[in-house]
Amino acid sequence: MKIDSIINGIVLDHITAGKAMRVYEALGLENLDCSVAIIKNVKSHKMGKKDILKIDNDFEIDLDVLGYLDPHITVSIIKDGKTIEKKKLQLPKKIKNIEKCKNPRCITSIEEDLDQIFYLANEKEHIYRCVYCESRINKE
């Protein structure tokens, strides 16, 4: 299999195996007018298997979305064929409009224009709770 190298763009590496499509959708990569390579189940010494996304375009990437979806992702910024910056992610303290509160009695169920905001309640267990009703997000 041959995947061309990126001249200017972004490489998302160390994605937990099987999560590449969720990352693809959350970042809205289907709306980009450029090549995007999704490489699944790549052998990895550290992780056993991993996924990789190569985006042949330089665009503003939401690190909070990536950190929430998978804090193990490494973001590499490529310019002129060389990695100029590598970013390691961490769980964001707060997420906004990434998830929706499932509590039917939450104010966000009634007020449509209200932002969906969750805070990191337990970093060790990756638990987020709604700032309005304290409901817990049920992550996959």
CSV table of C-alpha atoms in Angstrom, one decimal:
chain,number,residue,atom,x,y,z
A,1,MET,CA,0.0,0.0,0.0
A,2,LYS,CA,1.4,3.4,-0.9
A,3,ILE,CA,0.2,6.6,0.9
A,4,ASP,CA,2.0,9.7,-0.4
A,5,SER,CA,3.8,11.9,2.1
A,6,ILE,CA,2.3,15.3,3.0
A,7,ILE,CA,3.9,18.5,1.8
A,8,ASN,CA,1.7,20.9,3.8
A,9,GLY,CA,-0.9,19.6,6.2
A,10,ILE,CA,-1.6,17.7,9.4
A,11,VAL,CA,-0.9,14.1,10.5
A,12,LEU,CA,-3.0,12.8,13.4
A,13,ASP,CA,-1.1,9.8,14.8
A,14,HIS,CA,-1.6,7.4,17.7
A,15,ILE,CA,-5.4,7.4,17.3
A,16,THR,CA,-6.8,4.4,19.3
A,17,ALA,CA,-7.5,1.6,16.8
A,18,GLY,CA,-11.1,1.9,15.5
A,19,LYS,CA,-11.6,5.6,16.3
A,20,ALA,CA,-10.4,7.2,13.1
A,21,MET,CA,-13.9,7.6,11.6
A,22,ARG,CA,-15.2,9.2,14.8
A,23,VAL,CA,-12.3,11.7,14.6
A,24,TYR,CA,-12.9,12.3,10.9
A,25,GLU,CA,-16.6,13.1,11.5
A,26,ALA,CA,-16.1,15.2,14.6
A,27,LEU,CA,-13.6,17.4,12.8
A,28,GLY,CA,-15.8,17.7,9.7
A,29,LEU,CA,-13.1,16.4,7.4
A,30,GLU,CA,-15.7,15.4,4.8
A,31,ASN,CA,-16.2,19.1,4.1
A,32,LEU,CA,-12.6,19.7,3.1
A,33,ASP,CA,-11.6,19.9,-0.5
A,34,CYS,CA,-8.3,18.0,-0.2
A,35,SER,CA,-7.0,14.5,0.2
A,36,VAL,CA,-7.5,12.8,3.5
A,37,ALA,CA,-6.0,9.4,4.1
A,38,ILE,CA,-7.6,7.2,6.8
A,39,ILE,CA,-5.2,4.4,7.8
A,40,LYS,CA,-6.7,1.8,10.1
A,41,ASN,CA,-5.2,-0.9,12.3
A,42,VAL,CA,-1.5,0.0,11.7
A,43,LYS,CA,1.0,-2.0,13.7
A,44,SER,CA,2.4,0.0,16.6
A,45,HIS,CA,5.1,-1.0,19.1
A,46,LYS,CA,3.5,1.2,21.8
A,47,MET,CA,-0.2,0.6,21.2
A,48,GLY,CA,-0.3,-2.8,19.4
A,49,LYS,CA,-2.6,-1.3,16.7
A,50,LYS,CA,-3.4,2.3,15.9
A,51,ASP,CA,-5.2,4.5,13.3
A,52,ILE,CA,-3.7,7.5,11.5
A,53,LEU,CA,-5.3,10.4,9.6
A,54,LYS,CA,-3.3,12.3,7.0
A,55,ILE,CA,-4.8,15.6,5.9
A,56,ASP,CA,-3.2,17.2,2.8
A,57,ASN,CA,-4.3,20.7,3.9
A,58,ASP,CA,-3.4,23.2,6.6
A,59,PHE,CA,-6.5,24.2,8.6
A,60,GLU,CA,-7.5,25.2,12.1
A,61,ILE,CA,-7.9,22.1,14.1
A,62,ASP,CA,-9.9,22.0,17.4
A,63,LEU,CA,-7.5,20.4,19.9
A,64,ASP,CA,-10.2,20.2,22.6
A,65,VAL,CA,-12.3,18.0,20.3
A,66,LEU,CA,-9.3,15.7,19.7
A,67,GLY,CA,-8.3,15.7,23.3
A,68,TYR,CA,-11.8,14.7,24.3
A,69,LEU,CA,-12.2,12.0,21.7
A,70,ASP,CA,-8.7,10.5,22.3
A,71,PRO,CA,-6.1,12.2,24.5
A,72,HIS,CA,-3.4,9.9,23.1
A,73,ILE,CA,-3.4,11.5,19.6
A,74,THR,CA,-0.3,13.2,18.4
A,75,VAL,CA,-0.8,16.2,16.1
A,76,SER,CA,2.0,16.8,13.7
A,77,ILE,CA,2.0,20.0,11.6
A,78,ILE,CA,3.8,19.5,8.3
A,79,LYS,CA,5.3,22.4,6.2
A,80,ASP,CA,7.4,21.9,3.1
A,81,GLY,CA,7.5,18.2,3.7
A,82,LYS,CA,9.0,18.6,7.3
A,83,THR,CA,7.4,18.3,10.7
A,84,ILE,CA,7.6,21.8,12.2
A,85,GLU,CA,5.5,21.1,15.3
A,86,LYS,CA,4.3,18.2,17.3
A,87,LYS,CA,1.5,18.5,19.8
A,88,LYS,CA,0.6,16.0,22.5
A,89,LEU,CA,-3.0,16.3,23.7
A,90,GLN,CA,-4.7,16.1,27.1
A,91,LEU,CA,-8.2,15.9,28.3
A,92,PRO,CA,-9.8,19.4,28.1
A,93,LYS,CA,-11.2,20.7,31.4
A,94,LYS,CA,-14.3,21.9,29.5
A,95,ILE,CA,-16.0,20.9,26.3
A,96,LYS,CA,-18.5,22.9,24.4
A,97,ASN,CA,-21.0,21.7,21.8
A,98,ILE,CA,-19.1,18.4,21.2
A,99,GLU,CA,-21.7,16.2,23.0
A,100,LYS,CA,-25.4,16.7,23.8
A,101,CYS,CA,-26.9,16.2,27.2
A,102,LYS,CA,-29.2,13.2,27.2
A,103,ASN,CA,-31.2,14.3,30.3
A,104,PRO,CA,-34.7,15.1,29.0
A,105,ARG,CA,-35.2,17.5,32.0
A,106,CYS,CA,-32.0,19.5,31.4
A,107,ILE,CA,-32.5,23.1,30.3
A,108,THR,CA,-30.5,22.3,27.1
A,109,SER,CA,-33.4,20.1,26.0
A,110,ILE,CA,-35.8,23.0,26.2
A,111,GLU,CA,-33.6,26.0,25.2
A,112,GLU,CA,-32.3,25.1,21.7
A,113,ASP,CA,-29.8,28.0,21.4
A,114,LEU,CA,-28.1,27.1,24.7
A,115,ASP,CA,-24.6,25.8,24.4
A,116,GLN,CA,-24.0,22.2,25.5
A,117,ILE,CA,-21.2,22.6,28.0
A,118,PHE,CA,-19.6,19.8,30.0
A,119,TYR,CA,-16.8,19.9,32.6
A,120,LEU,CA,-14.2,17.3,33.5
A,121,ALA,CA,-15.5,15.8,36.7
A,122,ASN,CA,-13.0,12.9,37.1
A,123,GLU,CA,-9.8,13.1,35.0
A,124,LYS,CA,-8.7,9.6,36.0
A,125,GLU,CA,-11.9,7.9,34.7
A,126,HIS,CA,-12.5,10.5,31.9
A,127,ILE,CA,-15.9,11.5,33.3
A,128,TYR,CA,-17.6,14.6,32.0
A,129,ARG,CA,-20.8,16.2,33.5
A,130,CYS,CA,-23.3,18.7,32.2
A,131,VAL,CA,-22.8,22.2,33.8
A,132,TYR,CA,-26.5,22.7,34.0
A,133,CYS,CA,-27.9,19.4,35.4
A,134,GLU,CA,-24.8,17.3,36.4
A,135,SER,CA,-25.7,14.5,34.0
A,136,ARG,CA,-22.8,12.3,33.1
A,137,ILE,CA,-21.8,11.7,29.5
A,138,ASN,CA,-22.0,8.1,28.4
A,139,LYS,CA,-18.9,7.7,26.3
A,140,GLU,CA,-18.4,4.7,24.1
